[in-house]
Amino acid sequence: MKERLRTCVNSALKRCYAEGSLNSGEYPHFVVEIPAHSEHGDFAVNIALALARAEKQAPRKIAEILVAALDGGDGLWDRLDIAGPGFINFHLAQNCWYAVLDEIMSQGERYGCSEVGGGAKVQIEFVSANPTGPLHIGHGRGAATGDAAARMLAAAGYDVQREYYINDAGNQVVILGRSIWMRLRELCGVTIEFPEDGYHGDYIRDIAVKLRAAQGDAPLRLAETEAIEVCGRFGMEYVITWIERDLQAFGVRFDNWYSEKSLYDRDLVQTELNTLRDKGLTFEQDGALWFRTTAYGDDKDRVLIRSDGIPTYFASDVAYHMEKFERGFSRVIDVWGADHHGYVPRMKAVLEGLGHEPDDLRVLLIQMVNLLRDGQPVAMGKRSGEFVTLRDVIDEVGSDACRYFFLMRRSDSPLDFDLELAKQQSNDNPVYYVQYAHARVCSINRTAAELGMTVPTAAQVDFTALQLPEELSLAKLLARFPETVAGAAENLEPHRVVYYLQELGTLFHSYYNKCRIIGDDPTTSHARLYLVNSVRIVLANALGLLGVSAPERM
RNA sequence: GCGCGAUUAGCUCAGCUGGAUAGAGCGCUGCCCUCCGGAGGCAGAGGUCGCAGGUUCGAAUCCUGCAUCGCGCGCCA
């Protein structure tokens, strides 16, 4: 709709230049926007203001000339106004809004999708929690956000791959292995002193029990290093399976699980380091190999290979990110905890150093989640490693509420998550409110069916029966859905869809409360049934983008 | 100390990338059930958009400085 108006305005401007009524020849950037107040029409265009300087005329005067040059737009609008400092306001014909309803019904679950992505290959890497323990609530927010962003990118016409990066190469595998080994020995009656830097969670004991069930005390007869390796490998596989299962319960799946270790197995880390060296971007100092990231705006240089010869995590990250681009992705997205924000400049430096645009990598930072119960913070002993796990929260409030709450705020803003509110089955709980709107339409459909009515086709509907302001407002809001999705995808801001849902839910409940859908007049009933089912489709599609279900009954 | 991010209604937060009279939810006050699901709806009160400058037709939005808060600054991963 906006684009159609933009085209009309541009061709009107072209006509003015041809006729000589305007003569700067400029085609300035201008916006087509939905005004805050309905008296200002359905769309407002600020081109006259943008042109004022070049034309050296008052904006309102320019607007008059442009309006004179705008033809009927094929009946797209009823009326044009010039208002305020020189806005051109478009009052669209009602048929435009009725056409939207038809479009929604015929596109069904595809409504909201667009082609703005143009099929570009995008990769989004998220969660990527260390496979040394369960997912906690912070990972959950990253999972919900990454997954919703992926769904929105796909809907906006991108070719999306979801990837989980497994940190299975570093020292942590050894620590995990040693922790399990210790617990295993303990189980077998050996008196142990548990290492301070080990993983203290109870799940380590569980893993030791599982390992013992699978392999008996065989690992204990091995030399220490070998035993730790065996325990580490077993533990990591166990934890990854565990993580995968929790994510599945959360409705999150990955296309690819990418092993850090595989980078070393294929010698990719060394290859990339050689490339950096050949480009003269590295230097040696104090026996270590450094990347001169300061050349690209980082505040200090970074170590790639430590003086003891062991590559840093940064080194494999360099290789990993370069390999992403070699796999053909034109855009790469990382979802990180906000406490890692200091790593952004060095990764951008890597890209720039190796010939990519820094903007080819986008980092989505996820802020902290504060768990609350009745408004009081839930104690999380950070020291003891006693995080509240994602699984605990899913079990308590359900996957739907959990995901919805994680997505309610923009991701770079800290989030208060009230467990009691998330469980509540009332209008105070935003997810119930929106799901209820969907269930309510389904309920209306059931009532209609009992009366022998089915949802009509567009041809059977007399749209002119929809004259109430609420009905037109609903149609206009439904029309905004595709651009809302595209905007949310482009900016990686799933919360926009949440706000959209809230608005749509409110408008629908209000409409429902004000007038009967199924009444005495069949013409009106059919038209309203058609309208509320358009609403139902958009509610379902929007909830789907969040990974939240749209129940028919509650 | 340096860097990044924040600061909008009593509370929690949006604000479509510079537009017209700044919005929502919760809370508060007052209303609405012969009705397709009241798990709902309507109305009202509530703001110097942290402070001070600047940029321009126009600023919550962009720039500079200051204040307050959060996070990050390892040859850890």
GROMACS .gro file of C-alpha atoms in nm, chain A residues 85-425:
model
  341
   85PRO     CA    1   0.332   2.258   0.741
   86GLY     CA    2   0.279   2.087   0.405
   87PHE     CA    3   0.193   1.721   0.448
   88ILE     CA    4  -0.014   1.556   0.180
   89ASN     CA    5  -0.269   1.334   0.351
   90PHE     CA    6  -0.431   1.046   0.168
   91HIS     CA    7  -0.775   0.926   0.267
   92LEU     CA    8  -0.804   0.586   0.105
   93ALA     CA    9  -1.118   0.439  -0.044
   94GLN     CA   10  -1.290   0.178   0.172
   95ASN     CA   11  -1.254  -0.078  -0.104
   96CYS     CA   12  -0.881  -0.086  -0.039
   97TRP     CA   13  -0.943  -0.213   0.311
   98TYR     CA   14  -1.199  -0.466   0.202
   99ALA     CA   15  -0.946  -0.594  -0.050
  100VAL     CA   16  -0.705  -0.659   0.237
  101LEU     CA   17  -0.953  -0.897   0.398
  102ASP     CA   18  -0.984  -1.088   0.074
  103GLU     CA   19  -0.606  -1.104   0.049
  104ILE     CA   20  -0.573  -1.244   0.402
  105MET     CA   21  -0.830  -1.514   0.343
  106SER     CA   22  -0.679  -1.624   0.016
  107GLN     CA   23  -0.320  -1.623   0.142
  108GLY     CA   24  -0.405  -1.788   0.472
  109GLU     CA   25  -0.097  -1.881   0.668
  110ARG     CA   26   0.120  -1.712   0.405
  111TYR     CA   27  -0.029  -1.372   0.485
  112GLY     CA   28   0.240  -1.157   0.639
  113CYS     CA   29   0.517  -1.305   0.430
  114SER     CA   30   0.704  -1.088   0.186
  115GLU     CA   31   0.996  -1.098  -0.052
  116VAL     CA   32   1.199  -0.812   0.093
  117GLY     CA   33   1.482  -1.055   0.172
  118GLY     CA   34   1.507  -1.151  -0.193
  119GLY     CA   35   1.617  -1.504  -0.106
  120ALA     CA   36   1.949  -1.387   0.041
  121LYS     CA   37   2.132  -1.654   0.240
  122VAL     CA   38   2.141  -1.559   0.605
  123GLN     CA   39   2.277  -1.756   0.894
  124ILE     CA   40   2.173  -1.701   1.250
  125GLU     CA   41   2.376  -1.860   1.524
  126PHE     CA   42   2.218  -1.863   1.868
  127VAL     CA   43   2.214  -2.028   2.208
  128SER     CA   44   2.557  -2.192   2.157
  129ALA     CA   45   2.575  -2.251   2.531
  130ASN     CA   46   2.881  -2.438   2.652
  131PRO     CA   47   2.797  -2.808   2.661
  132THR     CA   48   2.901  -2.842   3.021
  133GLY     CA   49   2.568  -2.795   3.196
  134PRO     CA   50   2.197  -2.731   3.151
  135LEU     CA   51   2.051  -2.429   2.975
  136HIS     CA   52   1.962  -2.156   3.218
  137ILE     CA   53   1.707  -1.883   3.185
  138GLY     CA   54   1.941  -1.644   3.007
  139HIS     CA   55   2.000  -1.901   2.732
  140GLY     CA   56   1.623  -1.930   2.710
  141ARG     CA   57   1.582  -1.568   2.618
  142GLY     CA   58   1.852  -1.604   2.354
  143ALA     CA   59   1.681  -1.917   2.223
  144ALA     CA   60   1.338  -1.752   2.200
  145THR     CA   61   1.479  -1.439   2.039
  146GLY     CA   62   1.703  -1.618   1.791
  147ASP     CA   63   1.429  -1.858   1.694
  148ALA     CA   64   1.168  -1.585   1.650
  149ALA     CA   65   1.412  -1.374   1.451
  150ALA     CA   66   1.482  -1.675   1.228
  151ARG     CA   67   1.110  -1.731   1.172
  152MET     CA   68   1.062  -1.365   1.084
  153LEU     CA   69   1.358  -1.358   0.848
  154ALA     CA   70   1.220  -1.662   0.670
  155ALA     CA   71   0.879  -1.493   0.646
  156ALA     CA   72   1.045  -1.183   0.503
  157GLY     CA   73   1.192  -1.385   0.219
  158TYR     CA   74   1.539  -1.471   0.346
  159ASP     CA   75   1.693  -1.814   0.309
  160VAL     CA   76   1.773  -1.880   0.673
  161GLN     CA   77   1.995  -2.135   0.841
  162ARG     CA   78   1.994  -2.181   1.219
  163GLU     CA   79   2.315  -2.295   1.374
  164TYR     CA   80   2.435  -2.395   1.720
  165TYR     CA   81   2.811  -2.362   1.778
  166ILE     CA   82   2.940  -2.629   2.015
  167ASN     CA   83   3.243  -2.526   2.217
  168ASP     CA   84   3.389  -2.872   2.238
  169ALA     CA   85   3.754  -2.788   2.193
  170GLY     CA   86   3.867  -2.589   2.490
  171ASN     CA   87   3.979  -2.647   2.841
  172GLN     CA   88   3.621  -2.680   2.960
  173VAL     CA   89   3.596  -3.031   2.816
  174VAL     CA   90   3.884  -3.128   3.043
  175ILE     CA   91   3.721  -2.961   3.342
  176LEU     CA   92   3.395  -3.139   3.269
  177GLY     CA   93   3.582  -3.468   3.228
  178ARG     CA   94   3.767  -3.424   3.554
  179SER     CA   95   3.449  -3.330   3.739
  180ILE     CA   96   3.272  -3.643   3.618
  181TRP     CA   97   3.576  -3.858   3.683
  182MET     CA   98   3.589  -3.734   4.040
  183ARG     CA   99   3.222  -3.809   4.099
  184LEU     CA  100   3.264  -4.150   3.942
  185ARG     CA  101   3.551  -4.233   4.175
  186GLU     CA  102   3.343  -4.108   4.464
  187LEU     CA  103   3.062  -4.342   4.359
  188CYS     CA  104   3.309  -4.626   4.358
  189GLY     CA  105   3.408  -4.552   4.713
  190VAL     CA  106   3.722  -4.350   4.658
  191THR     CA  107   3.766  -4.054   4.891
  192ILE     CA  108   3.812  -3.748   4.676
  193GLU     CA  109   3.879  -3.382   4.707
  194PHE     CA  110   3.658  -3.212   4.448
  195PRO     CA  111   3.851  -2.951   4.250
  196GLU     CA  112   3.763  -2.587   4.316
  197ASP     CA  113   3.743  -2.510   3.944
  198GLY     CA  114   3.525  -2.815   3.868
  199TYR     CA  115   3.155  -2.806   3.787
  200HIS     CA  116   2.974  -2.830   4.118
  201GLY     CA  117   2.618  -2.887   4.000
  202ASP     CA  118   2.435  -3.202   4.103
  203TYR     CA  119   2.392  -3.303   3.741
  204ILE     CA  120   2.759  -3.404   3.738
  205ARG     CA  121   2.672  -3.682   3.982
  206ASP     CA  122   2.384  -3.789   3.758
  207ILE     CA  123   2.618  -3.810   3.463
  208ALA     CA  124   2.862  -4.017   3.666
  209VAL     CA  125   2.581  -4.257   3.754
  210LYS     CA  126   2.485  -4.286   3.386
  211LEU     CA  127   2.846  -4.339   3.288
  212ARG     CA  128   2.886  -4.609   3.547
  213ALA     CA  129   2.571  -4.778   3.423
  214ALA     CA  130   2.706  -4.772   3.070
  215GLN     CA  131   3.071  -4.856   3.126
  216GLY     CA  132   3.098  -4.982   3.485
  217ASP     CA  133   3.417  -4.875   3.655
  218ALA     CA  134   3.625  -4.932   3.341
  219PRO     CA  135   3.722  -4.563   3.316
  220LEU     CA  136   3.878  -4.588   3.661
  221ARG     CA  137   4.130  -4.842   3.543
  222LEU     CA  138   4.265  -4.599   3.283
  223ALA     CA  139   4.545  -4.354   3.340
  224GLU     CA  140   4.419  -4.020   3.469
  225THR     CA  141   4.444  -3.822   3.143
  226GLU     CA  142   4.277  -4.096   2.944
  227ALA     CA  143   4.006  -4.141   3.205
  228ILE     CA  144   3.933  -3.770   3.204
  229GLU     CA  145   3.912  -3.776   2.827
  230VAL     CA  146   3.665  -4.063   2.829
  231CYS     CA  147   3.457  -3.893   3.097
  232GLY     CA  148   3.470  -3.563   2.910
  233ARG     CA  149   3.353  -3.712   2.585
  234PHE     CA  150   3.073  -3.904   2.754
  235GLY     CA  151   2.967  -3.598   2.955
  236MET     CA  152   2.961  -3.368   2.659
  237GLU     CA  153   2.749  -3.601   2.451
  238TYR     CA  154   2.517  -3.640   2.744
  239VAL     CA  155   2.483  -3.266   2.795
  240ILE     CA  156   2.433  -3.191   2.427
  241THR     CA  157   2.151  -3.444   2.408
  242TRP     CA  158   2.005  -3.289   2.718
  243ILE     CA  159   2.025  -2.936   2.572
  244GLU     CA  160   1.871  -3.054   2.248
  245ARG     CA  161   1.581  -3.210   2.437
  246ASP     CA  162   1.517  -2.893   2.638
  247LEU     CA  163   1.524  -2.685   2.323
  248GLN     CA  164   1.282  -2.922   2.159
  249ALA     CA  165   1.044  -2.878   2.451
  250PHE     CA  166   1.079  -2.507   2.384
  251GLY     CA  167   0.995  -2.541   2.016
  252VAL     CA  168   1.345  -2.452   1.902
  253ARG     CA  169   1.531  -2.654   1.644
  254PHE     CA  170   1.857  -2.606   1.463
  255ASP     CA  171   1.952  -2.686   1.105
  256ASN     CA  172   2.310  -2.743   1.201
  257TRP     CA  173   2.518  -2.820   1.509
  258TYR     CA  174   2.868  -2.700   1.440
  259SER     CA  175   3.162  -2.837   1.632
  260GLU     CA  176   3.449  -2.609   1.730
  261LYS     CA  177   3.672  -2.914   1.743
  262SER     CA  178   3.599  -2.982   1.377
  263LEU     CA  179   3.770  -2.653   1.291
  264TYR     CA  180   4.091  -2.796   1.434
  265ASP     CA  181   4.037  -3.140   1.282
  266ARG     CA  182   4.020  -2.978   0.941
  267ASP     CA  183   4.309  -2.746   1.021
  268LEU     CA  184   4.091  -2.444   0.947
  269VAL     CA  185   4.219  -2.246   1.244
  270GLN     CA  186   4.577  -2.266   1.119
  271THR     CA  187   4.467  -2.183   0.765
  272GLU     CA  188   4.290  -1.867   0.871
  273LEU     CA  189   4.577  -1.764   1.095
  274ASN     CA  190   4.810  -1.803   0.798
  275THR     CA  191   4.584  -1.580   0.593
  276LEU     CA  192   4.597  -1.316   0.862
  277ARG     CA  193   4.973  -1.348   0.886
  278ASP     CA  194   5.012  -1.319   0.508
  279LYS     CA  195   4.813  -1.001   0.516
  280GLY     CA  196   5.049  -0.862   0.776
  281LEU     CA  197   4.776  -0.831   1.034
  282THR     CA  198   4.950  -1.031   1.306
  283PHE     CA  199   5.264  -0.981   1.510
  284GLU     CA  200   5.456  -1.167   1.776
  285GLN     CA  201   5.522  -1.031   2.118
  286ASP     CA  202   5.619  -1.197   2.446
  287GLY     CA  203   5.615  -1.531   2.271
  288ALA     CA  204   5.251  -1.500   2.171
  289LEU     CA  205   5.084  -1.434   1.835
  290TRP     CA  206   4.860  -1.128   1.824
  291PHE     CA  207   4.601  -0.989   1.587
  292ARG     CA  208   4.630  -0.616   1.538
  293THR     CA  209   4.260  -0.546   1.589
  294THR     CA  210   4.341  -0.187   1.690
  295ALA     CA  211   4.395  -0.120   1.321
  296TYR     CA  212   4.018  -0.153   1.286
  297GLY     CA  213   3.899   0.039   1.586
  298ASP     CA  214   3.931  -0.214   1.868
  299ASP     CA  215   4.075  -0.067   2.186
  300LYS     CA  216   4.351  -0.326   2.224
  301ASP     CA  217   4.517  -0.596   2.022
  302ARG     CA  218   4.412  -0.956   2.086
  303VAL     CA  219   4.603  -1.277   2.139
  304LEU     CA  220   4.550  -1.557   1.890
  305ILE     CA  221   4.813  -1.806   2.010
  306ARG     CA  222   4.926  -1.799   2.371
  307SER     CA  223   5.294  -1.819   2.457
  308ASP     CA  224   5.242  -2.183   2.558
  309GLY     CA  225   5.136  -2.256   2.200
  310ILE     CA  226   4.767  -2.306   2.271
  311PRO     CA  227   4.527  -2.112   2.049
  312THR     CA  228   4.274  -1.889   2.223
  313TYR     CA  229   3.898  -1.910   2.185
  314PHE     CA  230   3.932  -1.597   1.971
  315ALA     CA  231   4.148  -1.787   1.722
  316SER     CA  232   3.882  -2.050   1.659
  317ASP     CA  233   3.619  -1.779   1.646
  318VAL     CA  234   3.811  -1.611   1.366
  319ALA     CA  235   3.823  -1.935   1.171
  320TYR     CA  236   3.459  -2.011   1.248
  321HIS     CA  237   3.331  -1.678   1.125
  322MET     CA  238   3.539  -1.681   0.812
  323GLU     CA  239   3.416  -2.028   0.737
  324LYS     CA  240   3.058  -1.905   0.767
  325PHE     CA  241   3.114  -1.667   0.479
  326GLU     CA  242   3.289  -1.937   0.279
  327ARG     CA  243   2.972  -2.139   0.314
  328GLY     CA  244   2.801  -1.870   0.109
  329PHE     CA  245   2.609  -1.665   0.363
  330SER     CA  246   2.585  -1.302   0.266
  331ARG     CA  247   2.475  -1.205   0.611
  332VAL     CA  248   2.573  -1.361   0.939
  333ILE     CA  249   2.396  -1.300   1.269
  334ASP     CA  250   2.529  -1.387   1.614
  335VAL     CA  251   2.308  -1.383   1.921
  336TRP     CA  252   2.515  -1.314   2.233
  337GLY     CA  253   2.457  -1.236   2.596
  338ALA     CA  254   2.492  -0.861   2.646
  339ASP     CA  255   2.784  -0.919   2.880
  340HIS     CA  256   2.983  -1.015   2.569
  341HIS     CA  257   2.929  -0.679   2.402
  342GLY     CA  258   3.299  -0.602   2.438
  343TYR     CA  259   3.371  -0.874   2.179
  344VAL     CA  260   3.185  -0.703   1.900
  345PRO     CA  261   3.465  -0.466   1.793
  346ARG     CA  262   3.720  -0.745   1.763
  347MET     CA  263   3.491  -0.961   1.551
  348LYS     CA  264   3.414  -0.666   1.328
  349ALA     CA  265   3.787  -0.609   1.304
  350VAL     CA  266   3.834  -0.966   1.186
  351LEU     CA  267   3.578  -0.919   0.913
  352GLU     CA  268   3.729  -0.598   0.795
  353GLY     CA  269   4.079  -0.739   0.803
  354LEU     CA  270   3.973  -1.031   0.590
  355GLY     CA  271   3.792  -0.824   0.333
  356HIS     CA  272   3.431  -0.826   0.445
  357GLU     CA  273   3.206  -0.539   0.534
  358PRO     CA  274   3.175  -0.504   0.912
  359ASP     CA  275   2.798  -0.488   0.866
  360ASP     CA  276   2.792  -0.835   0.712
  361LEU     CA  277   2.800  -0.953   1.072
  362ARG     CA  278   2.519  -0.843   1.297
  363VAL     CA  279   2.536  -0.915   1.665
  364LEU     CA  280   2.213  -0.931   1.857
  365LEU     CA  281   2.280  -0.869   2.224
  366ILE     CA  282   2.045  -1.023   2.477
  367GLN     CA  283   2.014  -0.853   2.813
  368MET     CA  284   1.964  -1.014   3.153
  369VAL     CA  285   1.645  -1.180   3.266
  370ASN     CA  286   1.533  -1.106   3.622
  371LEU     CA  287   1.303  -1.377   3.746
  372LEU     CA  288   1.032  -1.246   3.976
  373ARG     CA  289   0.767  -1.418   4.181
  374ASP     CA  290   0.484  -1.188   4.283
  375GLY     CA  291   0.709  -0.896   4.212
  376GLN     CA  292   0.993  -1.024   4.430
  377PRO     CA  293   1.323  -1.134   4.276
  378VAL     CA  294   1.382  -1.509   4.277
  379ALA     CA  295   1.711  -1.582   4.451
  380MET     CA  296   1.972  -1.710   4.212
  381GLY     CA  297   2.294  -1.811   4.382
  382LYS     CA  298   2.533  -1.715   4.109
  383ARG     CA  299   2.831  -1.827   4.314
  384SER     CA  300   2.715  -2.182   4.366
  385GLY     CA  301   2.615  -2.216   4.002
  386GLU     CA  302   2.254  -2.264   4.108
  387PHE     CA  303   2.091  -2.097   3.812
  388VAL     CA  304   1.727  -2.145   3.751
  389THR     CA  305   1.722  -2.365   3.446
  390LEU     CA  306   1.518  -2.303   3.135
  391ARG     CA  307   1.353  -2.639   3.189
  392ASP     CA  308   1.232  -2.535   3.535
  393VAL     CA  309   1.060  -2.231   3.390
  394ILE     CA  310   0.907  -2.420   3.098
  395ASP     CA  311   0.774  -2.681   3.340
  396GLU     CA  312   0.626  -2.415   3.562
  397VAL     CA  313   0.465  -2.172   3.316
  398GLY     CA  314   0.461  -2.363   2.988
  399SER     CA  315   0.649  -2.304   2.667
  400ASP     CA  316   0.398  -2.055   2.523
  401ALA     CA  317   0.404  -1.812   2.815
  402CYS     CA  318   0.777  -1.851   2.853
  403ARG     CA  319   0.849  -1.763   2.492
  404TYR     CA  320   0.601  -1.478   2.487
  405PHE     CA  321   0.749  -1.323   2.800
  406PHE     CA  322   1.103  -1.351   2.666
  407LEU     CA  323   0.995  -1.166   2.353
  408MET     CA  324   0.793  -0.890   2.517
  409ARG     CA  325   1.079  -0.643   2.541
  410ARG     CA  326   1.342  -0.541   2.294
  411SER     CA  327   1.630  -0.779   2.344
  412ASP     CA  328   1.886  -0.520   2.451
  413SER     CA  329   1.672  -0.411   2.741
  414PRO     CA  330   1.676  -0.607   3.069
  415LEU     CA  331   1.365  -0.813   3.125
  416ASP     CA  332   1.157  -0.867   3.437
  417PHE     CA  333   0.989  -1.206   3.412
  418ASP     CA  334   0.708  -1.253   3.662
  419LEU     CA  335   0.644  -1.626   3.703
  420GLU     CA  336   0.308  -1.582   3.875
  421LEU     CA  337   0.186  -1.346   3.606
  422ALA     CA  338   0.297  -1.583   3.332
  423LYS     CA  339   0.090  -1.862   3.487
  424GLN     CA  340  -0.218  -1.653   3.547
  425GLN     CA  341  -0.519  -1.726   3.330
   0.00000   0.00000   0.00000
